[in-house]
Short mmCIF file of C-alpha atoms in Angstrom, two decimals:
data_model
loop_
_atom_site.label_atom_id
_atom_site.label_comp_id
_atom_site.label_asym_id
_atom_site.label_seq_id
_atom_site.Cartn_x
_atom_site.Cartn_y
_atom_site.Cartn_z
CA MET W 172 0.00 -0.26 0.11
CA GLU W 173 1.44 3.53 -1.03
CA ARG W 174 2.61 5.62 1.78
CA ASN W 175 2.93 8.28 -0.02
CA PRO W 176 -0.39 10.30 0.19
CA ILE W 177 -0.61 11.78 -3.75
CA ARG W 178 0.86 8.44 -5.32
CA ARG W 179 -1.92 6.58 -3.13
CA GLN W 180 -4.48 9.06 -4.38
CA LEU W 181 -3.28 8.44 -8.17
CA ALA W 182 -3.21 3.95 -7.31
CA ILE W 183 -7.06 4.50 -6.12
CA MET W 184 -7.63 6.78 -9.41
CA ARG W 185 -5.82 3.95 -11.51
CA GLN W 186 -7.65 1.15 -10.07
CA SER W 187 -11.14 2.84 -10.41
CA LEU W 188 -10.61 3.50 -13.84
CA PHE W 189 -10.12 -0.44 -14.32
CA ASP W 190 -13.18 -1.18 -11.69
CA GLN W 191 -15.27 0.89 -13.15
CA GLY W 192 -14.83 -0.52 -16.71
CA HIS W 193 -13.45 2.59 -18.73
CA VAL W 194 -10.02 0.95 -19.35
CA ASP W 195 -8.81 -2.88 -19.69
CA GLU W 196 -5.56 -4.56 -20.34
CA GLN W 197 -4.59 -2.70 -23.07
CA PHE W 198 -4.03 0.22 -20.44
CA VAL W 199 -1.77 -1.76 -18.96
CA GLN W 200 0.09 -2.62 -21.94
CA LEU W 201 0.83 1.27 -22.25
CA GLU W 202 1.86 1.21 -18.98
CA GLU W 203 4.45 -1.00 -19.41
CA LEU W 204 6.14 0.39 -22.72
CA GLN W 205 6.53 3.59 -20.54
CA ASP W 206 9.81 3.93 -18.89
CA ASP W 207 12.53 6.29 -18.06
CA ALA W 208 13.81 6.75 -21.55
CA ASN W 209 10.05 7.73 -22.50
CA PRO W 210 8.20 8.45 -19.04
CA ASN W 211 5.07 10.34 -20.65
CA PHE W 212 4.41 7.61 -23.10
CA VAL W 213 0.58 6.96 -21.80
CA GLU W 214 0.01 10.76 -21.76
CA GLU W 215 1.05 11.54 -25.07
CA VAL W 216 -0.29 8.26 -26.42
CA VAL W 217 -4.04 9.19 -25.17
CA THR W 218 -3.22 13.13 -26.23
CA LEU W 219 -3.04 11.81 -29.68
CA TYR W 220 -6.55 9.81 -29.34
CA TYR W 221 -8.13 12.75 -28.13
CA ARG W 222 -6.74 14.37 -31.26
CA ASP W 223 -7.80 11.47 -33.56
CA SER W 224 -11.20 10.84 -32.10
CA ALA W 225 -12.61 14.14 -32.09
CA ARG W 226 -12.04 14.57 -35.69
CA ILE W 227 -14.03 11.07 -36.13
CA ILE W 228 -16.60 12.16 -34.02
CA LEU W 229 -16.95 15.26 -35.78
CA ASN W 230 -16.88 13.41 -38.97
CA ILE W 231 -19.82 11.02 -37.85
CA GLU W 232 -21.54 14.13 -36.35
CA GLN W 233 -21.79 15.43 -40.16
CA ALA W 234 -22.80 12.14 -41.48
CA LEU W 235 -25.26 11.51 -39.21
CA GLU W 236 -26.54 15.18 -40.58
CA ARG W 237 -27.30 14.24 -44.41
CA LYS W 238 -30.47 11.93 -44.67
CA PRO W 239 -30.61 9.03 -46.37
CA PHE W 240 -27.46 7.90 -44.01
CA ASP W 241 -24.69 6.64 -45.57
CA PHE W 242 -24.17 3.65 -43.66
CA ARG W 243 -21.20 2.10 -44.85
CA LYS W 244 -19.48 5.92 -44.57
CA LEU W 245 -20.27 5.44 -40.69
CA ASP W 246 -19.45 2.10 -40.55
CA ALA W 247 -16.32 3.04 -41.62
CA TYR W 248 -15.50 6.10 -39.44
CA MET W 249 -16.45 3.89 -36.54
CA HIS W 250 -14.40 1.12 -37.68
CA GLN W 251 -11.47 3.78 -37.33
CA PHE W 252 -12.81 4.82 -33.87
CA LYS W 253 -12.94 1.72 -32.66
CA GLY W 254 -9.17 0.65 -33.77
CA SER W 255 -8.43 4.12 -32.10
CA SER W 256 -10.29 3.56 -28.54
CA SER W 257 -9.01 -0.49 -28.64
CA SER W 258 -5.12 0.80 -28.97
CA ILE W 259 -5.43 3.23 -25.74
CA GLY W 260 -7.85 0.34 -23.93
CA ALA W 261 -11.03 2.21 -23.79
CA LYS W 262 -13.07 -0.57 -22.78
CA LYS W 263 -16.94 1.22 -22.76
CA VAL W 264 -15.70 3.29 -25.69
CA LYS W 265 -15.42 0.51 -27.65
CA ALA W 266 -17.92 -1.78 -26.92
CA GLU W 267 -20.37 1.26 -27.41
CA SER W 268 -18.61 1.26 -31.44
CA THR W 269 -19.24 -2.27 -31.78
CA LEU W 270 -23.20 -1.79 -31.26
CA PHE W 271 -23.07 1.59 -33.54
CA ARG W 272 -21.37 -0.62 -36.03
CA GLU W 273 -24.12 -3.49 -35.73
CA CYS W 274 -26.29 -0.84 -36.56
CA CYS W 275 -25.24 0.85 -39.48
CA LYS W 276 -24.87 -3.39 -40.74
CA SER W 277 -28.60 -3.57 -40.36
CA GLY W 278 -29.05 -0.56 -41.62
CA ASN W 279 -30.84 0.86 -38.48
CA GLY W 280 -30.85 4.90 -38.34
CA GLU W 281 -32.35 5.34 -35.31
CA GLY W 282 -30.37 2.69 -33.89
CA CYS W 283 -27.02 4.49 -34.70
CA MET W 284 -28.14 7.82 -33.32
CA ARG W 285 -29.11 6.36 -29.68
CA SER W 286 -26.01 4.67 -30.14
CA PHE W 287 -23.70 7.41 -30.79
CA GLN W 288 -25.16 9.48 -27.67
CA GLN W 289 -24.22 7.25 -25.67
CA LEU W 290 -20.88 6.33 -27.51
CA LYS W 291 -20.58 10.45 -26.81
CA LYS W 292 -21.12 10.42 -22.79
CA GLU W 293 -18.70 7.39 -22.06
CA TYR W 294 -16.27 9.12 -23.90
CA ALA W 295 -17.04 12.29 -22.08
CA THR W 296 -16.61 10.22 -19.32
CA LEU W 297 -13.85 8.75 -20.04
CA ARG W 298 -12.14 12.03 -20.89
CA LYS W 299 -13.07 13.55 -17.61
CA LYS W 300 -11.41 10.47 -15.72
CA LEU W 301 -8.29 10.54 -17.59
CA GLY W 302 -7.87 14.17 -17.17
CA ALA W 303 -8.38 13.87 -13.66
CA TYR W 304 -5.69 11.05 -13.57
CA PHE W 305 -3.01 12.93 -15.44
CA GLN W 306 -3.26 15.90 -13.85
CA MET P 3 3.29 4.95 -14.45
CA ALA P 4 7.06 5.81 -14.17
CA HIS P 5 8.29 6.33 -10.92
CA THR P 6 10.47 9.21 -9.73
CA LEU P 7 12.91 8.24 -6.16
CA PRO P 8 15.69 9.63 -5.24
CA SER P 9 17.83 6.61 -4.79
CA GLY P 10 17.28 6.29 -8.73
CA ASN P 11 19.74 3.12 -9.04
CA GLN P 12 18.35 1.40 -6.49
CA ALA P 13 14.46 1.80 -7.48
CA SER P 14 15.67 -0.21 -10.99
CA ASP P 15 17.32 -3.13 -9.63
CA GLN P 16 14.38 -3.39 -7.13
CA ASP P 17 12.21 -3.20 -10.20
CA LYS P 18 14.66 -5.85 -11.97
CA TRP P 19 14.28 -8.38 -8.84
CA ASP P 20 10.29 -7.83 -8.60
CA SER P 21 9.57 -8.48 -12.39
CA GLY P 22 12.24 -11.26 -12.29
CA GLY P 23 11.33 -14.12 -15.08
CA LEU P 24 9.58 -11.84 -16.92
CA GLU P 25 12.37 -8.94 -17.59
CA CYS P 26 14.97 -11.93 -18.16
CA LYS P 27 12.01 -13.29 -21.08
CA ARG P 28 12.26 -9.87 -22.69
CA GLN P 29 15.96 -9.75 -22.79
CA LEU P 30 16.35 -12.91 -24.13
CA LEU P 31 13.29 -11.94 -26.72
CA ILE P 32 15.29 -9.15 -27.73
CA GLU P 33 18.94 -10.73 -27.87
CA ILE P 34 17.08 -13.18 -30.48
CA VAL P 35 15.90 -10.07 -32.35
CA MET P 36 19.01 -8.26 -32.58
CA ARG P 37 20.57 -11.71 -34.07
CA ASN P 38 18.33 -11.68 -36.61
CA ARG P 39 17.58 -7.91 -36.79
CA LEU P 40 14.05 -8.13 -37.27
CA THR P 41 12.36 -5.31 -39.53
CA ALA P 42 8.91 -4.62 -39.64
CA LEU P 43 6.89 -2.36 -41.82
CA VAL P 44 3.17 -0.52 -39.92
CA VAL P 45 0.74 0.36 -42.06
CA ASP P 46 -1.84 2.30 -40.52
CA GLY P 47 -3.54 5.91 -40.83
CA ASP P 48 -3.87 6.53 -37.30
CA THR P 49 -1.11 7.58 -35.06
CA THR P 50 -2.93 6.30 -32.09
CA CYS P 51 -2.80 2.77 -33.56
CA TRP P 52 0.86 2.91 -34.48
CA VAL P 53 2.30 4.63 -31.95
CA PRO P 54 1.89 2.14 -29.63
CA GLU P 55 2.26 -0.68 -32.23
CA GLN P 56 5.59 0.34 -33.42
CA GLU P 57 6.78 1.09 -29.65
CA LEU P 58 5.64 -2.34 -28.86
CA LEU P 59 7.76 -3.77 -31.33
CA HIS P 60 10.66 -1.64 -30.52
CA SER P 61 10.93 -2.95 -27.12
CA TYR P 62 11.07 -6.25 -28.56
CA GLY P 63 14.26 -4.32 -30.42
CA VAL P 64 12.37 -4.87 -33.71
CA GLN P 65 13.35 -1.82 -36.34
CA THR P 66 10.51 -0.63 -37.71
CA LEU P 67 9.11 1.57 -40.30
CA GLY P 68 5.76 3.37 -40.67
CA VAL P 69 3.75 4.79 -43.67
CA ASP P 70 0.36 5.82 -43.72
CA ASN P 71 -1.50 5.20 -46.45
CA SER P 72 -1.69 2.45 -49.30
CA ARG P 73 0.45 4.22 -52.21
CA ASP P 74 3.54 4.67 -49.86
CA ALA P 75 3.88 1.06 -48.47
CA VAL P 76 3.05 -0.26 -52.29
CA ASP P 77 5.79 1.92 -53.52
CA LEU P 78 8.34 1.00 -50.47
CA ILE P 79 7.65 -2.86 -51.30
CA ALA P 80 7.81 -2.54 -55.02
CA SER P 81 11.24 -0.53 -54.48
CA ASP P 82 12.78 -3.45 -52.92
CA ALA P 83 12.77 -2.78 -49.41
CA GLU P 84 12.90 -5.75 -47.26
CA PHE P 85 10.96 -6.30 -43.95
CA ASN P 86 10.39 -9.73 -41.80
CA LEU P 87 6.92 -8.44 -40.99
CA ILE P 88 4.13 -5.85 -42.68
CA ILE P 89 1.34 -5.10 -40.31
CA ILE P 90 -1.88 -4.09 -42.37
CA GLU P 91 -4.44 -2.13 -41.41
CA LYS P 92 -8.00 -2.65 -43.25
CA ILE P 93 -8.94 1.18 -43.79
CA LEU P 94 -6.42 3.07 -45.07
CA LEU P 95 -6.02 5.49 -47.53
CA VAL P 96 -5.79 5.38 -51.30
CA LEU P 97 -6.54 1.52 -51.25
CA ASN P 98 -7.83 -0.70 -48.84
CA GLY P 99 -5.83 -2.90 -46.80
CA LEU P 100 -7.00 -6.22 -48.81
CA GLU P 101 -5.80 -4.59 -51.92
CA VAL P 102 -2.34 -3.73 -50.55
CA THR P 103 -2.44 -7.04 -49.13
CA MET P 104 -2.87 -8.41 -52.78
CA GLN P 105 -0.78 -6.19 -54.84
CA ILE P 106 2.50 -6.85 -52.16
CA ARG P 107 1.97 -10.67 -52.57
CA GLU P 108 1.80 -10.22 -56.47
CA ILE P 109 4.74 -8.03 -55.96
CA GLY P 110 6.07 -11.89 -54.77
CA VAL P 111 6.56 -10.85 -51.11
CA ARG P 112 6.59 -13.79 -48.97
CA CYS P 113 7.04 -12.33 -45.94
CA LYS P 114 4.64 -12.81 -42.92
CA MET P 115 1.79 -10.32 -43.06
CA LEU P 116 -0.22 -9.22 -39.92
CA GLU P 117 -3.56 -8.00 -40.32
CA VAL P 118 -4.27 -6.09 -37.31
CA THR P 119 -7.47 -4.02 -37.53
CA ALA P 120 -10.55 -3.30 -35.57
CA CYS P 121 -12.87 -5.78 -37.86
CA SER P 122 -14.02 -8.65 -36.14
CA GLY P 123 -16.40 -10.05 -38.41
CA GLU P 124 -15.51 -13.64 -40.04
CA SER P 125 -16.16 -12.97 -43.05
CA GLU P 126 -13.53 -10.22 -43.18
CA ARG P 127 -11.03 -12.72 -41.59
CA GLN P 128 -11.78 -15.20 -44.19
CA ALA P 129 -11.30 -12.53 -47.00
CA PHE P 130 -7.83 -11.24 -45.46
CA LEU P 131 -6.46 -14.82 -45.18
CA ALA P 132 -7.76 -15.72 -49.10
CA THR P 133 -5.29 -12.57 -49.91
CA GLY P 134 -2.12 -13.95 -48.56
CA VAL P 135 -2.52 -12.52 -44.79
CA ASP P 136 -0.56 -14.99 -42.61
CA VAL P 137 -2.28 -14.12 -39.16
CA PHE P 138 -5.36 -11.95 -38.37
CA ILE P 139 -5.50 -10.35 -35.50
CA GLU P 140 -8.28 -7.72 -33.56
CA LYS P 141 -6.66 -4.61 -32.66
CA PRO P 142 -5.33 -3.51 -30.27
CA LEU P 143 -1.71 -5.53 -31.11
CA ASP P 144 -1.15 -7.46 -28.08
CA PRO P 145 2.62 -9.37 -26.73
CA GLU P 146 0.42 -12.67 -26.59
CA HIS P 147 -0.17 -12.57 -30.37
CA LEU P 148 3.06 -10.85 -31.56
CA VAL P 149 5.64 -12.98 -29.18
CA PRO P 150 4.72 -16.23 -30.82
CA ILE P 151 5.10 -14.70 -34.49
CA LEU P 152 8.65 -12.78 -33.26
CA GLY P 153 9.33 -16.54 -31.87
CA GLU P 154 8.89 -18.06 -35.56
CA LEU P 155 10.47 -15.08 -37.24
CA ASP P 156 13.46 -16.05 -35.17
CA GLY P 157 15.82 -18.60 -37.05
CA GLN P 158 14.29 -18.24 -40.60
#
């Protein structure tokens, strides 16, 4: 158990990221790639993720404004989003991306919109939690 | 998480003791890789994906080159650049991963190719295996999948 109060706080925050299902094993992989030569690796990758994912979310939002929906395009965007999210171990966001893609495959427009709203919520929560953790 | 302790050297020795077998295995694998000087081409347009993938490969001593689009990948291969391993994502700029894989195999490249993608469907897997990809891996690329492949490449 950490004696240093700040380190203890960090350890608790980190544990809750896992316990609440926000991140999975891949997050641990990123931590393992972090070392003295690369001391901020995890935060750097997460920052890349914010940049990449913000762009994709915007693309999806714009695509959802055009009717009828181009499900192939939506699916392709979500494929990329799922890929990035997997790379940082964003568990809940990744799961929601899968649901969205299933809606695309079955041409379920309503389902896509609902799923996307849910995904944005999960994504916002993740950013908040990770933001607090890295501060 | 990086630790910053006052007695730096003492801390890293302690870490080595703690991870014990894992550190030894990693060192052994790095020696294997260095002996063979394995090289890998990573083809993915998404920085969030290729940065950790290349870093993972580096951690095993693999030298990597990354390209973010199909045209550069095919041009590189066509100009006789040789790699032990090619890692390809399905969705790329210019051509998709499936087409790139076919072109690379048509050029006559026989090295191990991994499809590392967010797709999880059986039909996608079959399509890629049919074009000549050796292994189909769902993102993220992890040691569990990578280590046996690096082990196979050793000694070739």
